[in-house]
Tab-separated table of C-alpha atoms in Angstrom:
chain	number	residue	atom	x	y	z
H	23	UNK	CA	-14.843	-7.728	10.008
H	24	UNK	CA	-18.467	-6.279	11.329
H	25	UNK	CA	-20.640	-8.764	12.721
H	26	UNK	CA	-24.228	-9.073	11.394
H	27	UNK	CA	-26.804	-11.011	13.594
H	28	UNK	CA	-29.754	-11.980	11.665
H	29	UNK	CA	-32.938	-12.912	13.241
H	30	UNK	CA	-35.684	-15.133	10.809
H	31	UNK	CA	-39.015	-15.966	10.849
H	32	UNK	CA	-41.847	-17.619	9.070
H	33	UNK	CA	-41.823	-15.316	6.869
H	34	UNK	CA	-38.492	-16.049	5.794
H	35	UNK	CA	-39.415	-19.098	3.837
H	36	UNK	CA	-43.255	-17.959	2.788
H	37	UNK	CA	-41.349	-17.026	-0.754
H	38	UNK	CA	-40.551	-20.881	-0.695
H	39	UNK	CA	-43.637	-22.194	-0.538
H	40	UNK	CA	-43.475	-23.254	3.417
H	41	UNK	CA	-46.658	-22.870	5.169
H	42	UNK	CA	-46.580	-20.419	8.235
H	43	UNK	CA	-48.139	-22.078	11.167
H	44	UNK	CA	-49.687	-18.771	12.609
H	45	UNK	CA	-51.637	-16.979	9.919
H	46	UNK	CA	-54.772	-17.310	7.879
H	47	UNK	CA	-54.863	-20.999	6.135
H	48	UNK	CA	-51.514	-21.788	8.305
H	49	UNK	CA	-51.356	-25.163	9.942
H	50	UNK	CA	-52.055	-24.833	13.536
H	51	UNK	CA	-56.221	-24.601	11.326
H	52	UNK	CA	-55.637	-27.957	10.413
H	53	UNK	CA	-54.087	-29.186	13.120
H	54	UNK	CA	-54.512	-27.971	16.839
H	55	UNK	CA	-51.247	-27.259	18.181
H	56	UNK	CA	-51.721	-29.350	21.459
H	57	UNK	CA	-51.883	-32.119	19.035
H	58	UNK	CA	-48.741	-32.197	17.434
H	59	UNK	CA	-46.754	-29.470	18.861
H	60	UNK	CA	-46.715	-30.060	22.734
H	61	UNK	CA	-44.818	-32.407	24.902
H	62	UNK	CA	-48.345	-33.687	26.332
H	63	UNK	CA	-49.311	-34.034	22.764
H	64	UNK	CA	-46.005	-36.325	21.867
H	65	UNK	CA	-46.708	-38.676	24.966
H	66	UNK	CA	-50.559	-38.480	24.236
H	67	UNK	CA	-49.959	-39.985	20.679
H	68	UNK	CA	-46.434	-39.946	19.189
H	69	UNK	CA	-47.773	-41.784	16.167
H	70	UNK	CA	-49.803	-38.821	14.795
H	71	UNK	CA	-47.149	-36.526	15.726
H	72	UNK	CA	-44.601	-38.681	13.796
H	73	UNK	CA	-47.113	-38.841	11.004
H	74	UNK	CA	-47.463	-34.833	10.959
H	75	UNK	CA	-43.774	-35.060	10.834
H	76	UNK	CA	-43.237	-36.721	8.172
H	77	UNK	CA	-45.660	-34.999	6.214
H	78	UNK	CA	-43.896	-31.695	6.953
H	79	UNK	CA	-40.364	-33.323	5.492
H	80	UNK	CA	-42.146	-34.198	2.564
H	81	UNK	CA	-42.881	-30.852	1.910
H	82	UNK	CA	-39.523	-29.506	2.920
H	83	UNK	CA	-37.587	-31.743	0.653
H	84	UNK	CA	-39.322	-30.637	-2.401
H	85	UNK	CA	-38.964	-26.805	-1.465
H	86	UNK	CA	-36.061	-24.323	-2.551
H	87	UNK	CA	-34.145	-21.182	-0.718
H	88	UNK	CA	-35.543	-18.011	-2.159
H	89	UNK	CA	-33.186	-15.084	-3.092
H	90	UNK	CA	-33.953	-13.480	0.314
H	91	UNK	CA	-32.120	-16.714	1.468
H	92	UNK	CA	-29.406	-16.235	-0.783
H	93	UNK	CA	-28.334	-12.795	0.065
H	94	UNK	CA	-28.414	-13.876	3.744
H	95	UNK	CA	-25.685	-16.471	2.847
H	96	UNK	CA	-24.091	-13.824	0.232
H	97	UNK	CA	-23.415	-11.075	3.064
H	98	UNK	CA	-20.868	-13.502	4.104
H	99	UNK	CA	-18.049	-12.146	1.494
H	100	UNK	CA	-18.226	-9.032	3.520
H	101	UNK	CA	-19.603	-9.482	6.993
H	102	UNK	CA	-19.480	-12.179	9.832
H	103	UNK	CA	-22.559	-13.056	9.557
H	104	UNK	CA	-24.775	-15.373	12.491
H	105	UNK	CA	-28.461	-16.474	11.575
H	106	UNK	CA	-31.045	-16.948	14.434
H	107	UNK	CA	-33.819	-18.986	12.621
H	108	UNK	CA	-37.063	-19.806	14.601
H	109	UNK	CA	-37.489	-21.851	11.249
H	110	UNK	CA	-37.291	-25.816	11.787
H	111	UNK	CA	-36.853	-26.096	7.793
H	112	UNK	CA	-32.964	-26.259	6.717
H	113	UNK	CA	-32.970	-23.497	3.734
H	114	UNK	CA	-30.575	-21.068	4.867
H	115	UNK	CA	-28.193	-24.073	5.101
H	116	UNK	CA	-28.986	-25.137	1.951
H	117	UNK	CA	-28.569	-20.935	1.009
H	118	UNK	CA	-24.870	-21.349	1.642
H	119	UNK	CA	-25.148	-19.792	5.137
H	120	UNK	CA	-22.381	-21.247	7.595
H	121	UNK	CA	-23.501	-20.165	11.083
H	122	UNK	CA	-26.943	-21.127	11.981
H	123	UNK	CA	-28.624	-21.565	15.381
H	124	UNK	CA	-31.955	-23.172	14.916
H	125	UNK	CA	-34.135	-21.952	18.043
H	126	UNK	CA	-36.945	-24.719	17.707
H	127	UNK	CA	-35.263	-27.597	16.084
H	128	UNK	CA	-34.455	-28.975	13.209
H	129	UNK	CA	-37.001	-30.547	11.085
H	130	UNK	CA	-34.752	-32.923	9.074
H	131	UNK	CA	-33.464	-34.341	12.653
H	132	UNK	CA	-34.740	-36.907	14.535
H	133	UNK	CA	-33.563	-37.702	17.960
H	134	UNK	CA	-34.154	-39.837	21.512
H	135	UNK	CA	-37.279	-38.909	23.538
H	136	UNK	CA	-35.583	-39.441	26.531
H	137	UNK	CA	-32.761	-36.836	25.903
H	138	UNK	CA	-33.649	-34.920	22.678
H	139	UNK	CA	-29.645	-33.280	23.026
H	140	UNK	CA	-27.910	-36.232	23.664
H	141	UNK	CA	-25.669	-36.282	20.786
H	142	UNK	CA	-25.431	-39.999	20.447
H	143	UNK	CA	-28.697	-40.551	19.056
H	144	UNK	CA	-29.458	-36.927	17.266
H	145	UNK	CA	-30.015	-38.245	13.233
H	146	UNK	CA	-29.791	-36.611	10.424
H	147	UNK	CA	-32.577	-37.658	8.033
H	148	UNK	CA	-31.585	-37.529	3.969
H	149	UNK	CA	-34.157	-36.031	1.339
H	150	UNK	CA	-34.466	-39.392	-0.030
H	151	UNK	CA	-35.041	-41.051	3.505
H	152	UNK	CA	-37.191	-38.130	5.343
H	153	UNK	CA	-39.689	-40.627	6.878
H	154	UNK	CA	-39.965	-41.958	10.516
H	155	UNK	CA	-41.788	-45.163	10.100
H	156	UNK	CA	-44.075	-45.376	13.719
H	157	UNK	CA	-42.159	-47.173	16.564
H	158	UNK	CA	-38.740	-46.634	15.650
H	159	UNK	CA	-36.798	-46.221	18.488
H	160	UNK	CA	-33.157	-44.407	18.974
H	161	UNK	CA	-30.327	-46.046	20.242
H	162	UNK	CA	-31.358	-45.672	24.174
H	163	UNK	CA	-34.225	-47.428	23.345
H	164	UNK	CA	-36.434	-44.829	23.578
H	165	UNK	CA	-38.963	-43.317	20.859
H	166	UNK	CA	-36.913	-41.716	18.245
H	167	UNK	CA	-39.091	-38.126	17.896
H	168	UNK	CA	-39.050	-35.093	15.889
H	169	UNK	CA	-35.903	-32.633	16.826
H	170	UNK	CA	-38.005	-29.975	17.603
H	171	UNK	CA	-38.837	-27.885	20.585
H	172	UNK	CA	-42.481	-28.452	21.672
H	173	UNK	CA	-44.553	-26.331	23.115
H	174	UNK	CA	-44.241	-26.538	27.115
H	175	UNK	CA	-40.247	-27.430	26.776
H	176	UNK	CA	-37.511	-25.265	27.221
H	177	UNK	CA	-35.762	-23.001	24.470
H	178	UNK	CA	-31.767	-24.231	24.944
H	179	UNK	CA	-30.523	-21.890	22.252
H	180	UNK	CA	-31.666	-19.277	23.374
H	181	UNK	CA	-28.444	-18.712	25.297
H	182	UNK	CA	-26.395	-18.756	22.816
H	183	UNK	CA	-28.398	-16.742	20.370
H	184	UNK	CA	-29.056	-14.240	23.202
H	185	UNK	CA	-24.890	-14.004	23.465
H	186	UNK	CA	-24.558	-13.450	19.748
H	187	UNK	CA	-26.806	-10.563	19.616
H	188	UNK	CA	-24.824	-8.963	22.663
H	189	UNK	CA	-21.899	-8.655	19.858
H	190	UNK	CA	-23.596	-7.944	16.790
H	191	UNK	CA	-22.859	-4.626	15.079
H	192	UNK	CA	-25.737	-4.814	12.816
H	193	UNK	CA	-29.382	-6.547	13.645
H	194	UNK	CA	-31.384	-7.811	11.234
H	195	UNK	CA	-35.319	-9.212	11.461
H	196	UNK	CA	-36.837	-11.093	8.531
H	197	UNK	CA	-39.992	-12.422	8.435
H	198	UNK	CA	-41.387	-12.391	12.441
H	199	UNK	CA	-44.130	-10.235	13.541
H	200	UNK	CA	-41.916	-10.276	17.120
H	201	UNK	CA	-44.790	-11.583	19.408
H	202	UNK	CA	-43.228	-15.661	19.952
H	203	UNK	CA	-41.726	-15.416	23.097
H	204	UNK	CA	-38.353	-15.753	23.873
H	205	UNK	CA	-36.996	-15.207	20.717
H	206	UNK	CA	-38.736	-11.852	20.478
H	207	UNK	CA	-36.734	-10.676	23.550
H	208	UNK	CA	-33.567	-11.249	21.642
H	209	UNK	CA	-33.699	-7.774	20.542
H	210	UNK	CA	-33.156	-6.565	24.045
H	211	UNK	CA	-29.498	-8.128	23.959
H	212	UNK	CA	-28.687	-5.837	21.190
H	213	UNK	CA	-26.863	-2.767	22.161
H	214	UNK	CA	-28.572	0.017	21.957
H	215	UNK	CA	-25.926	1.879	19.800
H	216	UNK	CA	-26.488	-1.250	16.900
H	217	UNK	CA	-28.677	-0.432	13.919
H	218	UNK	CA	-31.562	-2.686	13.970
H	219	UNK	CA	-33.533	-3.221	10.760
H	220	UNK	CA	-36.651	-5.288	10.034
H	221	UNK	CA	-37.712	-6.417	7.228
H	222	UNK	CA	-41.390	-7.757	6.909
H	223	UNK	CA	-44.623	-6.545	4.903
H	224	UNK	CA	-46.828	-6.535	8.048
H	225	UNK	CA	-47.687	-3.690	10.833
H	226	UNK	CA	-44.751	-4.750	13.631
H	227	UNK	CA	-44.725	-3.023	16.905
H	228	UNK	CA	-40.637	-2.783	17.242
H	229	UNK	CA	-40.128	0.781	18.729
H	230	UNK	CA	-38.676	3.586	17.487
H	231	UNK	CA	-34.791	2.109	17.027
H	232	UNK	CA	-35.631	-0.112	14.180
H	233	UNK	CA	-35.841	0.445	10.409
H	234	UNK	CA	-38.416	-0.924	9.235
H	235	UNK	CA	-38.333	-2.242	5.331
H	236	UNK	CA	-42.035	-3.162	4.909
H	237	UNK	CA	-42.015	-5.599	2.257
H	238	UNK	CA	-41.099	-9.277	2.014
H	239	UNK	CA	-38.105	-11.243	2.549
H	240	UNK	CA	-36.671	-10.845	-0.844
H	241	UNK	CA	-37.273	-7.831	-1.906
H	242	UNK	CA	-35.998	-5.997	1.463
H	243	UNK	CA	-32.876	-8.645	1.044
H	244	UNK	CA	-32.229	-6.837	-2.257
H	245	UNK	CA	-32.484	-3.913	-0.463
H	246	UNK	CA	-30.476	-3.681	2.451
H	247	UNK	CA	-28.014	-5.619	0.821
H	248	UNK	CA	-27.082	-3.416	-1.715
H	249	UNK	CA	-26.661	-0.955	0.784
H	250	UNK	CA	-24.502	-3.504	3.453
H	251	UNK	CA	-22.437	-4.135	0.517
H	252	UNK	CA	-22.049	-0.323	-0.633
H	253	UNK	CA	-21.257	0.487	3.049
C-alpha cells in the first residue's frame, strides 16, 4: 500500500468556518499574538489566555469537517495515509482520518504548565464541557493551560512528522502559504523522486517540483482524489 503524507494548513478548515489567524480580518487583528500566543504572554496573564481559549473551543465545537476533510479521511480505502496538521482544531479527526500529528497542539486539550507532555495530566475536553474556568490547576498542581505550542517554545512533532515525510510516496499541501517555520521545511524531507502537490487558491512560492492545484481545499480534494483513486 503507497503511503500518502498530507501536510494542512489554515486553509484547510477556512471552508468550515474557522478563522485563519494570519490573513485579513484573522485573529492575531484582534488580538496581538504576544498576548495570547507566547509563553511570556501565558506567564504574563494566563487568565486572558485561558479566556481566548475558551472562546476559540466555543467556536470549534459548533463547526463541521468540510468535504476537503472528508476525502482526506476517504483516501484511506486506498492509501496509507498520515496527516501533518498545523491546525489546533480536531476536524480531520472528526473527518474519519486515523493518523494525525498535530504540530501546534490540540485545541480541545488542556494540560500541566509545568510539563505540557506529561501524559498524566494531558485532558481531553468534551464539546459539552470545552471551558477552562480561570485557576484550575492539573494534577501537579500547576496551571492547567491550553495544549498548544506557543510562540517561543519548541515544535516536538516535528520529528516525527519530519520522519513520515522521509517515507511518503506521495506529498500533499492543503491550505499553507509555506512561510511558518518549521513546518514549511518539511518538504525538504520528501524525496526528491515523490510527487508533491499543493493545493491552495493563493500565489505559493514552492519551486518547480510541486503541482500546484490553485483553488481551495475542497475543490482541489475533489480533484486529486479522483485521480489518487483512478491511479
Amino acid at each position: 500500500m503507497k503511503k500518502i503524507v498530507i501536510l494542512t494548513g489554515a486553509g484547510m478548515s477556512v471552508e468550515s468556518g474557522l478563522t485563519t489567524f494570519r490573513d485579513a480580518g484573522g485573529l492575531w487583528e484582534e488580538y496581538p499574538v504576544k498576548d495570547v500566543a507566547t509563553h511570556d504572554g501565558w506567564e504574563r496573564d494566563p487568565a486572558l489566555v485561558t479566556k481566548f481559549y475558551n472562546m476559540l473551543r466555543r467556536k470549534c465545537v459548533n463547526t463541521q469537517p468540510n468535504e476537503g476533510h472528508r476525502l482526506v479521511a476517504a483516501l484511506e480505502k486506498k492509501y496509507d495515509v498520515t496527516v501533518v496538521t498545523q491546525n489546533v482544531d480536531n476536524l480531520h479527526e472528526m473527518a474519519g482520518s486515523t493518523k494525525v500529528i498535530h504540530l501546534h497542539g490540540e485545541l480541545m486539550k488542556v494540560c500541566s504548565s509545568y510539563d505540557p507532555y506529561d501524559p498524566r495530566f494531558i485532558q481531553t475536553l468534551t464539546p459539552d464541557n470545552c471551558e477552562v474556568e480561570v485557576g484550575t490547576r492539573a494534577g501537579d498542581g500547576s496551571l492547567l493551560r491550553p495544549h498548544i505550542v506557543f510562540f517561543q517554545e519548541s515544535v516536538p512533532m516535528i520529528e516525527p512528522a519530519a520522519r513520515e515525510c522521509q517515507t511518503a510516496d506521495i506529498f500533499i499541501i492543503i491550505g499553507t502559504s509555506l512561510v511558518v517555520y518549521p513546518a514549511a521545511g518539511l518538504i525538504h524531507y520528501v524525496p526528491e523522486r515523490v510527487p508533491v502537490y499543493l493545493i491552495d487558491p493563493g500565489d505559493v512560492n514552492a519551486g518547480s517540483r510541486v503541482t500546484h492545484l490553485k483553488m481551495g481545499a475542497s475543490a482541489g480534494m475533489k480533484e486529486l482524489y479522483k485521480q489518487l483513486m483512478d491511479d
